[in-house]
mmCIF file of C-alpha atoms in Angstrom:
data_model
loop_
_atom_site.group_PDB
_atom_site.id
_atom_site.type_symbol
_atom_site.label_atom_id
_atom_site.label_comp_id
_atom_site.label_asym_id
_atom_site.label_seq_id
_atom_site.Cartn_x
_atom_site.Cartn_y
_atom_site.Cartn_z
ATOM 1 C CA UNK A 1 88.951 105.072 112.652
ATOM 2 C CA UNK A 2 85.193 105.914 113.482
ATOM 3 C CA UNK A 3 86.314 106.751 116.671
ATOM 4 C CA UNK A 4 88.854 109.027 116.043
ATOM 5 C CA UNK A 5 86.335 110.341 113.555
ATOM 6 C CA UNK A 6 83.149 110.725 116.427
ATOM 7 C CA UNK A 7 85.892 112.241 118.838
ATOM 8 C CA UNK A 8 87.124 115.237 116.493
ATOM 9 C CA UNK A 9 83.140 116.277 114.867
ATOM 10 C CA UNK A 10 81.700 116.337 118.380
ATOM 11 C CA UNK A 11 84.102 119.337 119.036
ATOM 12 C CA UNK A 12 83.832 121.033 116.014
ATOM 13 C CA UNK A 13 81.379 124.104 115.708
ATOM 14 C CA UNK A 14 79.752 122.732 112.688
ATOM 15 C CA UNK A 15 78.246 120.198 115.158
ATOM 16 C CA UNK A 16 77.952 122.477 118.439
ATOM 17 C CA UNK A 17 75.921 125.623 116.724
ATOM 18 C CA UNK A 18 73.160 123.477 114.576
ATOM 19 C CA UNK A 19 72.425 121.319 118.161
ATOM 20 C CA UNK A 20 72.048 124.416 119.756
ATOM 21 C CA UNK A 21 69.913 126.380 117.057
ATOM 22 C CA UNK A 22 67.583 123.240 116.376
ATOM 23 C CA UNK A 23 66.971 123.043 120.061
ATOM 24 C CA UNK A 24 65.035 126.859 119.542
ATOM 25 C CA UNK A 25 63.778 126.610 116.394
ATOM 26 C CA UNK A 26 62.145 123.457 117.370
ATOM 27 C CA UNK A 27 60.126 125.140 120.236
ATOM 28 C CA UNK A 28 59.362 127.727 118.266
ATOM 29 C CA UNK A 29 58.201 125.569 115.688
ATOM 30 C CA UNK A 30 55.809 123.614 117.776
ATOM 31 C CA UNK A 31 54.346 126.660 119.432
ATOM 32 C CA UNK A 32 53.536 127.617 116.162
ATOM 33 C CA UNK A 33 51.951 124.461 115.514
ATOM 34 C CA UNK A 34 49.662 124.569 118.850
ATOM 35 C CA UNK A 35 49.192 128.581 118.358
ATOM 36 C CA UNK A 36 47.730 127.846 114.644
ATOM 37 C CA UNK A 37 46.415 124.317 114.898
ATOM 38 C CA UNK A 38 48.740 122.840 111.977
ATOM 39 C CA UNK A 39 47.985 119.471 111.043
ATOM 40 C CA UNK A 40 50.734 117.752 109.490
ATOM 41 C CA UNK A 41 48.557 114.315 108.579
ATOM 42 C CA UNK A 42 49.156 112.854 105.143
ATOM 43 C CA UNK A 43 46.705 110.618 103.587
ATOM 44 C CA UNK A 44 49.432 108.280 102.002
ATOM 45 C CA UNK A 45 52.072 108.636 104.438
ATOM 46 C CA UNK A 46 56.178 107.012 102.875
ATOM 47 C CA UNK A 47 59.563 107.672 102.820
ATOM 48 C CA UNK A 48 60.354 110.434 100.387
ATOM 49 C CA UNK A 49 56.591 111.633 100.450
ATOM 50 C CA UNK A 50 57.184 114.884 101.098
ATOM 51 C CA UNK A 51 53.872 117.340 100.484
ATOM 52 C CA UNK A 52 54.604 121.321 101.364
ATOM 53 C CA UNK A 53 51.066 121.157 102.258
ATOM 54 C CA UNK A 54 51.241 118.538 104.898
ATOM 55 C CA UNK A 55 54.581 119.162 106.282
ATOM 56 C CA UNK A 56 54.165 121.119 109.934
ATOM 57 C CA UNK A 57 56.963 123.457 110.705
ATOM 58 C CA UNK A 58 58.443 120.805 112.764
ATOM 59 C CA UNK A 59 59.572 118.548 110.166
ATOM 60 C CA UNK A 60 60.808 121.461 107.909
ATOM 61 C CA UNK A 61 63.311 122.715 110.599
ATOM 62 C CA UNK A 62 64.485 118.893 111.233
ATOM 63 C CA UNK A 63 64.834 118.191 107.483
ATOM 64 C CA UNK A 64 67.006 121.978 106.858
ATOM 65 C CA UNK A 65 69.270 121.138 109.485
ATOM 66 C CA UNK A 66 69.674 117.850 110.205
ATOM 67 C CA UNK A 67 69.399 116.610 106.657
ATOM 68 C CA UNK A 68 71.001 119.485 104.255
ATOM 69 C CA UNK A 69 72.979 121.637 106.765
ATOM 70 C CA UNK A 70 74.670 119.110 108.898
ATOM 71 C CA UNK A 71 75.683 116.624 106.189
ATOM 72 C CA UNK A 72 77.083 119.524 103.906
ATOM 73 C CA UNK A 73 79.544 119.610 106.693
ATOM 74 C CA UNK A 74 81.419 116.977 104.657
ATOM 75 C CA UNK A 75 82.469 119.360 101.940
ATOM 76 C CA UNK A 76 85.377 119.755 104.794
ATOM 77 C CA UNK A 77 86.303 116.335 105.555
ATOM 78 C CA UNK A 78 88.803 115.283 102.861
ATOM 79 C CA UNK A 79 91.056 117.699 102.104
ATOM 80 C CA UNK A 80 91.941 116.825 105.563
ATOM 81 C CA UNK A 81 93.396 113.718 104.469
ATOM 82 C CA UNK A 82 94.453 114.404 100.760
ATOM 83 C CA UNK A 83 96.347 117.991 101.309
ATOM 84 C CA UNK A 84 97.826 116.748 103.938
ATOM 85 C CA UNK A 85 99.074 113.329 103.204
ATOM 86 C CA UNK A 86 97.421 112.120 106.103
ATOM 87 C CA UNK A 87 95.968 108.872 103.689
ATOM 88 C CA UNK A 88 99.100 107.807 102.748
ATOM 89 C CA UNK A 89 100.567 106.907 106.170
ATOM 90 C CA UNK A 90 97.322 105.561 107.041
ATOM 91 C CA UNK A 91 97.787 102.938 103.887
ATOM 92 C CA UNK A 92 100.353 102.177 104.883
ATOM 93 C CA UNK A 93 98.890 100.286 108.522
ATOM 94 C CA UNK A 94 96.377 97.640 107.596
ATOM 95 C CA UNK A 95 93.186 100.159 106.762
ATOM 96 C CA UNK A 96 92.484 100.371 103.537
ATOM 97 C CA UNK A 97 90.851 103.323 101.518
ATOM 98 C CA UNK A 98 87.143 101.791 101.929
ATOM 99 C CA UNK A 99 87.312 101.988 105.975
ATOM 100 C CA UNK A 100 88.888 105.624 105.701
ATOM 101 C CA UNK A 101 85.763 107.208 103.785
ATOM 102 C CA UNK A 102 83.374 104.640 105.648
ATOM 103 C CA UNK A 103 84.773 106.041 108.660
ATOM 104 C CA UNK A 104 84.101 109.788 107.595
ATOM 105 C CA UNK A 105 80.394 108.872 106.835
ATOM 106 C CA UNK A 106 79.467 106.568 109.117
ATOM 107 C CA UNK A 107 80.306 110.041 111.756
ATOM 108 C CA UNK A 108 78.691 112.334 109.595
ATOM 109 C CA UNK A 109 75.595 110.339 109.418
ATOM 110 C CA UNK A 110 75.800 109.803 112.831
ATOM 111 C CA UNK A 111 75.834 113.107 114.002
ATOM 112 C CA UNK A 112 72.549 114.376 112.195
ATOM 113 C CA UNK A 113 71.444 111.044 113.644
ATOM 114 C CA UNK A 114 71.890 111.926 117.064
ATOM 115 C CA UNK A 115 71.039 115.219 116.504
ATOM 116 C CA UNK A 116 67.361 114.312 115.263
ATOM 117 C CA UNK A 117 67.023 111.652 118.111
ATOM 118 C CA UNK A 118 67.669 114.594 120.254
ATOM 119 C CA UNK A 119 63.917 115.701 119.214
ATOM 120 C CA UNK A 120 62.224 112.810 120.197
ATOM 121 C CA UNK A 121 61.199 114.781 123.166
ATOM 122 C CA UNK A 122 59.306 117.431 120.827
ATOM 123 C CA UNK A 123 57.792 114.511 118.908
ATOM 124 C CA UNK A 124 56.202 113.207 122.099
ATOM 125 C CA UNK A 125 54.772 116.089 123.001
ATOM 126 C CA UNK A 126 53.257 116.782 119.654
ATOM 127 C CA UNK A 127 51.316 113.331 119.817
ATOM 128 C CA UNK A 128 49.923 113.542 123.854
ATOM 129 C CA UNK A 129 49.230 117.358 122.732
ATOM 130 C CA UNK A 130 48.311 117.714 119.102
ATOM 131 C CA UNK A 131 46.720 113.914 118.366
ATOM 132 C CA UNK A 132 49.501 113.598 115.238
ATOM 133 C CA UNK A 133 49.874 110.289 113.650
ATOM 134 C CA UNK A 134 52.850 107.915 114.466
ATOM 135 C CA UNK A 135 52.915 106.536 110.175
ATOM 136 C CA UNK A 136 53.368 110.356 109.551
ATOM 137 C CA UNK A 137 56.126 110.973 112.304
ATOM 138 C CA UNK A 138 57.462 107.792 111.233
ATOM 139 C CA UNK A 139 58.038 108.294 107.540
ATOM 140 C CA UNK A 140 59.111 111.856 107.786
ATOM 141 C CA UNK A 141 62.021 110.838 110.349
ATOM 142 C CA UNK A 142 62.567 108.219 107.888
ATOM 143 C CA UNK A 143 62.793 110.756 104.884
ATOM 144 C CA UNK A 144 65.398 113.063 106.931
ATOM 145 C CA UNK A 145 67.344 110.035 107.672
ATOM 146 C CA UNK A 146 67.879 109.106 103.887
ATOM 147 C CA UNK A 147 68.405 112.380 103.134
ATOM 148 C CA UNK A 148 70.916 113.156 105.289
ATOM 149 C CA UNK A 149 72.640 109.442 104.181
ATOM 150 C CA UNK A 150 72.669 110.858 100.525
ATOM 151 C CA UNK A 151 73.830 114.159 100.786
ATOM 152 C CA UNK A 152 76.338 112.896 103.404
ATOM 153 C CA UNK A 153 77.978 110.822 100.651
ATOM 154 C CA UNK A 154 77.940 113.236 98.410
ATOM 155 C CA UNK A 155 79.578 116.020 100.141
ATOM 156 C CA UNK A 156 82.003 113.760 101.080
ATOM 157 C CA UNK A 157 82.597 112.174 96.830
ATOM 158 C CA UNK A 158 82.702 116.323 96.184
ATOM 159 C CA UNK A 159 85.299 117.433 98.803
ATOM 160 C CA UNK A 160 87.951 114.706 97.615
ATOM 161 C CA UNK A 161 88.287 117.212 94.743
ATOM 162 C CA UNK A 162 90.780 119.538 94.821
ATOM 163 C CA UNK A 163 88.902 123.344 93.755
ATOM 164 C CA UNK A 164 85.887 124.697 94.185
ATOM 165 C CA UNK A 165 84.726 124.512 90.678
ATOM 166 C CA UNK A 166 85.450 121.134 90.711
ATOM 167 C CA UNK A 167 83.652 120.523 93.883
ATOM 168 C CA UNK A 168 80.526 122.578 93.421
ATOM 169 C CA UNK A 169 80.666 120.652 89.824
ATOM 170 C CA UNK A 170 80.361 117.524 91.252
ATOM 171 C CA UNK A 171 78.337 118.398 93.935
ATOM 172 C CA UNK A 172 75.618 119.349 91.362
ATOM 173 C CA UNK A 173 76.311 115.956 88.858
ATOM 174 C CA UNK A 174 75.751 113.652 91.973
ATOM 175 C CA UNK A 175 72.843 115.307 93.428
ATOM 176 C CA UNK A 176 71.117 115.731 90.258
ATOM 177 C CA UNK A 177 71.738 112.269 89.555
ATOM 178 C CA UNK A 178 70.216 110.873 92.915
ATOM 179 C CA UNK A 179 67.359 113.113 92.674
ATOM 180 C CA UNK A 180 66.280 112.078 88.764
ATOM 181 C CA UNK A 181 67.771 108.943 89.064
ATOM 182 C CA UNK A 182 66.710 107.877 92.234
ATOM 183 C CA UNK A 183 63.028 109.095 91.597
ATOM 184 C CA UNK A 184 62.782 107.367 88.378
ATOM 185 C CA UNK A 185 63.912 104.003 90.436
ATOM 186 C CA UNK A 186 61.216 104.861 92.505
ATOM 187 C CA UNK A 187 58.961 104.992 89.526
ATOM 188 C CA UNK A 188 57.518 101.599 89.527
ATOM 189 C CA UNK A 189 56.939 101.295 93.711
ATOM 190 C CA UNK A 190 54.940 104.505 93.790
ATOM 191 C CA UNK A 191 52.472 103.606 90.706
ATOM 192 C CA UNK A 192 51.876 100.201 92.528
ATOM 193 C CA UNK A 193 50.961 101.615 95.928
ATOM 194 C CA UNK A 194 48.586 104.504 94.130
ATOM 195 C CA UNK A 195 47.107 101.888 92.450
ATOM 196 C CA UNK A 196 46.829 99.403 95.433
ATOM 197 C CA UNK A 197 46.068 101.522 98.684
ATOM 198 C CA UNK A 198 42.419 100.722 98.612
ATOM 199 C CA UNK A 199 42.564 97.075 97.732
ATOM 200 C CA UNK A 200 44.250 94.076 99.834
ATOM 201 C CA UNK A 201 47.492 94.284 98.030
ATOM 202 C CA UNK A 202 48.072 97.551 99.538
ATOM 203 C CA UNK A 203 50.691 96.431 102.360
ATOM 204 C CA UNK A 204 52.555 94.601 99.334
ATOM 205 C CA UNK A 205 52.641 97.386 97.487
ATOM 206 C CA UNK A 206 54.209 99.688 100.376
ATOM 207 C CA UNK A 207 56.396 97.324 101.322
ATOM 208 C CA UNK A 208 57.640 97.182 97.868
ATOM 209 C CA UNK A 209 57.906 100.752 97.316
ATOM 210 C CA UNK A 210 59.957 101.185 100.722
ATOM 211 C CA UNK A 211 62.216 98.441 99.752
ATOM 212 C CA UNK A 212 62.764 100.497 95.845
ATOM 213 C CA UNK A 213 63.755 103.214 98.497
ATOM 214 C CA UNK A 214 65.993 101.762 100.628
ATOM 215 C CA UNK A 215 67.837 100.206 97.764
ATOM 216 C CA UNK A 216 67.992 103.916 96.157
ATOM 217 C CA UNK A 217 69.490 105.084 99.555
ATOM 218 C CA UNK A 218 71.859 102.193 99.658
ATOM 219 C CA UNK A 219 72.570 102.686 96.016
ATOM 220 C CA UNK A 220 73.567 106.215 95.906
ATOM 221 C CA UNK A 221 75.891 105.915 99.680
ATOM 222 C CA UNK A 222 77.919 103.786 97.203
ATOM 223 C CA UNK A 223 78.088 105.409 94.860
ATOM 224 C CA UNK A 224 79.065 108.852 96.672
ATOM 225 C CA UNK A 225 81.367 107.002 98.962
ATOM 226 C CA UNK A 226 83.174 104.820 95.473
ATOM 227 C CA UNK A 227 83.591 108.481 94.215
ATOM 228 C CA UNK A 228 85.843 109.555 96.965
ATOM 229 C CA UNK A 229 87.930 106.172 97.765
ATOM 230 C CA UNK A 230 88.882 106.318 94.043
ATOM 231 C CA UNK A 231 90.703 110.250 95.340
ATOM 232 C CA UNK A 232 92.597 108.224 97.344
ATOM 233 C CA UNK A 233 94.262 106.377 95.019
ATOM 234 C CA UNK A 234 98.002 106.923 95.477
ATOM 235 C CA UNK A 235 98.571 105.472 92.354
ATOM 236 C CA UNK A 236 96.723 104.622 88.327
ATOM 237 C CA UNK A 237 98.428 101.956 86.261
ATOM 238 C CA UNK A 238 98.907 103.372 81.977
ATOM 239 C CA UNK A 239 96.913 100.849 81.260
ATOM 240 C CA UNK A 240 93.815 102.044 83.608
ATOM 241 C CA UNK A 241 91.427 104.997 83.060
ATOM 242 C CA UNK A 242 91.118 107.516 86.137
ATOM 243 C CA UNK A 243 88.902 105.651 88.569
ATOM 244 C CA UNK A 244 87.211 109.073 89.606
ATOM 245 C CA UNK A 245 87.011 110.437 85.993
ATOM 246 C CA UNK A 246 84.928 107.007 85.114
ATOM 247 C CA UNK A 247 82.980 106.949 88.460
ATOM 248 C CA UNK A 248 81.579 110.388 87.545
ATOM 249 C CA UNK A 249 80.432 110.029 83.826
ATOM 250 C CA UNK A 250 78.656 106.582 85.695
ATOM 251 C CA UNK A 251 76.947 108.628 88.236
ATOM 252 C CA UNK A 252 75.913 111.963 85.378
ATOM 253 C CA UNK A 253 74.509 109.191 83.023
ATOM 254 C CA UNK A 254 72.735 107.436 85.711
ATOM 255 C CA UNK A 255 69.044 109.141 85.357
ATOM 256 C CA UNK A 256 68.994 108.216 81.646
ATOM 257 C CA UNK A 257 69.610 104.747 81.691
ATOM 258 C CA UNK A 258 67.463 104.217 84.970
ATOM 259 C CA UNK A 259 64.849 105.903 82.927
ATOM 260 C CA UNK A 260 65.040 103.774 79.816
ATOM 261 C CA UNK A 261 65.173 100.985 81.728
ATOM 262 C CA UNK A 262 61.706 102.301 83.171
ATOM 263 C CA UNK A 263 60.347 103.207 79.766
ATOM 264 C CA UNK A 264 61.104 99.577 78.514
ATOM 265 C CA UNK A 265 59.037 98.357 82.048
ATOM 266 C CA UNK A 266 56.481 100.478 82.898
ATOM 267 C CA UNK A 267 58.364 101.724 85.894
ATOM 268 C CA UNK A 268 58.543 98.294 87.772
ATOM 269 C CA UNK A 269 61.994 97.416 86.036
ATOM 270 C CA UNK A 270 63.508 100.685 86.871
ATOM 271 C CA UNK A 271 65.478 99.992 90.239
ATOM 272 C CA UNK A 272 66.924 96.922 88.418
ATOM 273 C CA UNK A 273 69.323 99.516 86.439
ATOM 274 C CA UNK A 274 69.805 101.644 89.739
ATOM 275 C CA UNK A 275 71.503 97.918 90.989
ATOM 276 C CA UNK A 276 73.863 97.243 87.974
ATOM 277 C CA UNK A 277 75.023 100.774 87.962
ATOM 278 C CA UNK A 278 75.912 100.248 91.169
ATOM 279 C CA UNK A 279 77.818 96.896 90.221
ATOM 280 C CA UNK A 280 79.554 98.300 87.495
ATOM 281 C CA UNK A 281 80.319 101.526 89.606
ATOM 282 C CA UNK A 282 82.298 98.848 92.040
ATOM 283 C CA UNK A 283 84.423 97.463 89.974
ATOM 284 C CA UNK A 284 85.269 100.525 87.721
ATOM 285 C CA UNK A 285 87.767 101.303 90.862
ATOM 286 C CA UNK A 286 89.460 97.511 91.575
ATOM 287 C CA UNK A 287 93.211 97.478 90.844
ATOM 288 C CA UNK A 288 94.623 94.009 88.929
ATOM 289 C CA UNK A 289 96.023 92.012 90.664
ATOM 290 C CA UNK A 290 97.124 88.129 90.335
ATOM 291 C CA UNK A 291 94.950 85.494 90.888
ATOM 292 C CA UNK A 292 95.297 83.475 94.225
ATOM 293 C CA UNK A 293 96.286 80.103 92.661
ATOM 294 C CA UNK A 294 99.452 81.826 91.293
ATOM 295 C CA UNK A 295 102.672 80.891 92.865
ATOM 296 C CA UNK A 296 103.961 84.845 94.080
ATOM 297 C CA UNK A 297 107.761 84.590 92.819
ATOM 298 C CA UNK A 298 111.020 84.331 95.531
ATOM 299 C CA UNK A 299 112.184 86.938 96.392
ATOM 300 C CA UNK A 300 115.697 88.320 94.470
ATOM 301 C CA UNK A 301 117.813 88.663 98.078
ATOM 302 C CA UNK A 302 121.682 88.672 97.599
ATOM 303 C CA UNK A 303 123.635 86.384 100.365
ATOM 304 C CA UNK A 304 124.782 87.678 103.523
ATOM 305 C CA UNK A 305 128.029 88.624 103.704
ATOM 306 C CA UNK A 306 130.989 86.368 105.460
ATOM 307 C CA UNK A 307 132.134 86.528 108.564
ATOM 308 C CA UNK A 308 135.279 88.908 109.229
ATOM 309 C CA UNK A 309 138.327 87.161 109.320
ATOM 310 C CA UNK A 310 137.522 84.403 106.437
ATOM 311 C CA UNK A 311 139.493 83.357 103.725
ATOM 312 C CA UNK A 312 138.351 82.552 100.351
ATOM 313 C CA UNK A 313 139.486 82.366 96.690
ATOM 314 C CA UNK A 314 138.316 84.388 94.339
ATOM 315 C CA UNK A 315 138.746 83.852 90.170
ATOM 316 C CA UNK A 316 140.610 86.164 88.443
ATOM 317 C CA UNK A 317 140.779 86.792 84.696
ATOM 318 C CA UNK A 318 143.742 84.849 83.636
ATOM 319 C CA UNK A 319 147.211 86.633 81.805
ATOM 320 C CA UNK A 320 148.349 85.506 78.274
ATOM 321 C CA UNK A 321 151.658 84.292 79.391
ATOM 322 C CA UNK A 322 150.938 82.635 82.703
ATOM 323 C CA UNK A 323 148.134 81.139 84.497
ATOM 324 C CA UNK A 324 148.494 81.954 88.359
ATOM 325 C CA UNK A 325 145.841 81.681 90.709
ATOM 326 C CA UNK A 326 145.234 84.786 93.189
ATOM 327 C CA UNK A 327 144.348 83.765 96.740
ATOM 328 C CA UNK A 328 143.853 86.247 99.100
ATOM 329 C CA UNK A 329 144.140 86.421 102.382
ATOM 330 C CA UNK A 330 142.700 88.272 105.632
ATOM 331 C CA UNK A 331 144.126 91.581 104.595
ATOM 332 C CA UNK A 332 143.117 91.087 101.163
ATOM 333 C CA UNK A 333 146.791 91.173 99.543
ATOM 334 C CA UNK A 334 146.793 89.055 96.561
ATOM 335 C CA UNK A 335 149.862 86.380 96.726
ATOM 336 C CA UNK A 336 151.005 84.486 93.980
ATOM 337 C CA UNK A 337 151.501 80.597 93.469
ATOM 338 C CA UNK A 338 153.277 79.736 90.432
ATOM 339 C CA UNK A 339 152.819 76.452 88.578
ATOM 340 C CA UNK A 340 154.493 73.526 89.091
ATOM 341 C CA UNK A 341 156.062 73.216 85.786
ATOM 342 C CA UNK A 342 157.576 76.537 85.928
ATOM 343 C CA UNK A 343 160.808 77.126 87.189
ATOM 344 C CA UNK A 344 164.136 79.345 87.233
ATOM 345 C CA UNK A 345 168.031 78.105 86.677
ATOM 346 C CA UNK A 346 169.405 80.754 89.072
ATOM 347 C CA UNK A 347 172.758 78.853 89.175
ATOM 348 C CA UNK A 348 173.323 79.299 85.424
ATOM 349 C CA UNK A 349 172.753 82.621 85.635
ATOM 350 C CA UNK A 350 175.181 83.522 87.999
ATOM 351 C CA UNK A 351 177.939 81.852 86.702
ATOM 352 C CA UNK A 352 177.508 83.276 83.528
ATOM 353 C CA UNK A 353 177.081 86.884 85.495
ATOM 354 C CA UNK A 354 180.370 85.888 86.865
ATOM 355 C CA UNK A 355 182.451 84.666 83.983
ATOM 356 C CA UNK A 356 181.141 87.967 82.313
ATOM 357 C CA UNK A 357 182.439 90.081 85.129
ATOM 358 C CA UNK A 358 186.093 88.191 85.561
ATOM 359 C CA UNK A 359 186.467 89.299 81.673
ATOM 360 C CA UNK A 360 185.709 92.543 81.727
ATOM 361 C CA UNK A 361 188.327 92.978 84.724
ATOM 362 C CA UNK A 362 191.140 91.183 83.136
ATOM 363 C CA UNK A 363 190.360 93.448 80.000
ATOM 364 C CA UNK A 364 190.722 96.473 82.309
ATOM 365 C CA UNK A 365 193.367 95.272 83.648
ATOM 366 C CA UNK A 366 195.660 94.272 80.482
ATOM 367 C CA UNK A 367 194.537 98.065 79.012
ATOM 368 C CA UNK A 368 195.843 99.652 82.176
ATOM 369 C CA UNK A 369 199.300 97.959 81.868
ATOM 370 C CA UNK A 370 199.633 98.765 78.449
ATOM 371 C CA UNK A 371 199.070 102.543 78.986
ATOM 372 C CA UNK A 372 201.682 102.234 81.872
ATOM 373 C CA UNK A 373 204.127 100.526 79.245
ATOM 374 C CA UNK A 374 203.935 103.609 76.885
ATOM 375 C CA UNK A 375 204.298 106.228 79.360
ATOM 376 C CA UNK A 376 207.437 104.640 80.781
#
């Protein structure tokens, strides 16, 4: 599946025109960094530390299109598979709807990946040139790369839907939700490492902080990716509420209970809530189905049919007055056997068929004599 996937986006223009346009607005952008003498040093350098002031033009055109433009790509992806009916004869091979949406992102991810590693070359020449710092480089590639994870989940959740209300819509619900949720998970790593970066607990405390935001990143792929595996659910059970329907009100309410959950623990509590949302987002979309110790039932398969040319008896519903027995035989003609206590005195019959007949004669005949007598 990921191949198939890799195969088709490296030929499609949304990946051919952003490789070629980064290419030049990367030289451009680190001309204008040796032309102006940019620095692009932060004193606190992280993942999702990203200061206007301290960001070099560089980074700016990496992060616009390798981690919005590319991954909005996947606004395009599903309705391959859903208008199409392409998902249904792939469930019905052994891939399941996980591995199908996996699939998408894994290539969409992939793509702004290898597009960014495509600037290493810049980045080199930047440190040998300009004296930049390799924590700085470091973090910001790290920041495009979980950008570019999240928003390629999401524009993948967004494009299972089937307008472009309804897309935009929750396009806006899922991105809002990783931004003020995801920053409030954040909450308790960032206070820690503020607080720590001068004392000897400082390495804890960024170590802790990066961990809060890989578990956000990690966190909110799920979530996006949940969203669109429940679109390709061919069927809901009366009993069930719509998997997507209940994966989005999850996602919308997110920021509010990650944030009480940091109001009731000073911030250090707060990714805690990010991980059971995530739980309960998992199995919000998980059919029923019988447990494994159960004993599946055998199967309701009529017999085969008999060989041509074979007799065999058959019941029949029995008549009031007799009880014969129908047997039929290769050309299905029912024939009769009477009982053995039946049977028929044909002899008496026809000698009282006879006696009858030799009177009605003689009766003829005496009448015809008689009539002969009187005409004489």
């Amino acid at each position: 599946m990921q191949v198939k996937e890799l195969r088709q986006s490296l030929r499609r223009a949304s990946f051919v025109y952003p490789f070629i346009c980064i290419h030049l607005f990367a030289i451009a952008a680190v001309f204008f960094e040796f032309k102006f003498s940019i620095k692009t040093s932060s004193p606190m350098p992280g993942v999702f530390i990203w200061n206007p002031e301290q960001i070099g033009p560089f980074w700016w055109v990496a992060m616009s299109i390798c981690g919005i433009i590319m991954p909005l790509a996947g606004l395009f992806l599903m309705p391959q598979e859903i208008e199409e009916g392409n998902h249904e004869m792939l469930l019905l091979t052994t891939i399941n709807r996980w591995q199908i949406v996996f699939g998408k992102f894994l290539t969409l991810w992939l793509l702004s990946l290898l597009t960014l590693t495509s600037l290493l070359p810049y980045i080199i020449i930047r440190y040998f040139i300009g004296g930049i710092e390799w924590f700085n480089e470091i973090a910001n590639t790290g920041t495009v790369i979980s950008i570019a994870a999240i928003l390629s989940a999401i524009s993948i959740a967004a494009s299972g839907f089937p307008t472009l209300p309804k897309k935009l819509g929750i396009f806006c619900v899922m991105l809002f939700s990783a931004v003020g949720g995801g920053g409030m998970s954040m909450l308790g790593g960032g206070i820690w490492m503020n607080m720590a970066k001068a004392s000897k607990w400082a390495p804890v405390a960024i170590s802790f902080y990066h961990a809060c935001a890989f578990i956000v990143v990690v966190s909110y792929v799920i979530l996006g990716l949940l969203v669109a595996r429940s679109r390709l659910r061919l069927a809901v059970m009366n009993f069930e509420i719509k998997p997507s329907s209940l994966l989005v009100i999850i996602i919308g309410l997110a920021p509010f209970i990650v944030g009480m959950c940091a109001a009731f623990t000073c911030g250090f509590g707060s990714i805690l809530g990010t991980v059971l949302l995530t739980f309960l987002a998992w199995n919000s979309d998980r059919t029923p189905k019988a447990p494994k110790w159960m004993v599946a039932p055998q199967p309701n398969i009529p017999p085969p049919l008999p060989p041509s040319g074979t007799q065999f008896t058959a019941p029949m519903t029995t008549l009031s007055d007799t009880s014969f027995t129908p047997t039929y035989d290769q050309q299905s003609t029912p024939t009769y056997d009477p009982p053995s206590d039946f049977s028929i005195d044909a002899s008496s019959d026809f000698s009282s068929n006879s006696s009858n007949d030799s009177s009605s004669s003689s009766s003829s005949d005496s009448s015809g004599s008689s009539s002969s007598d009187s005409s004489s």
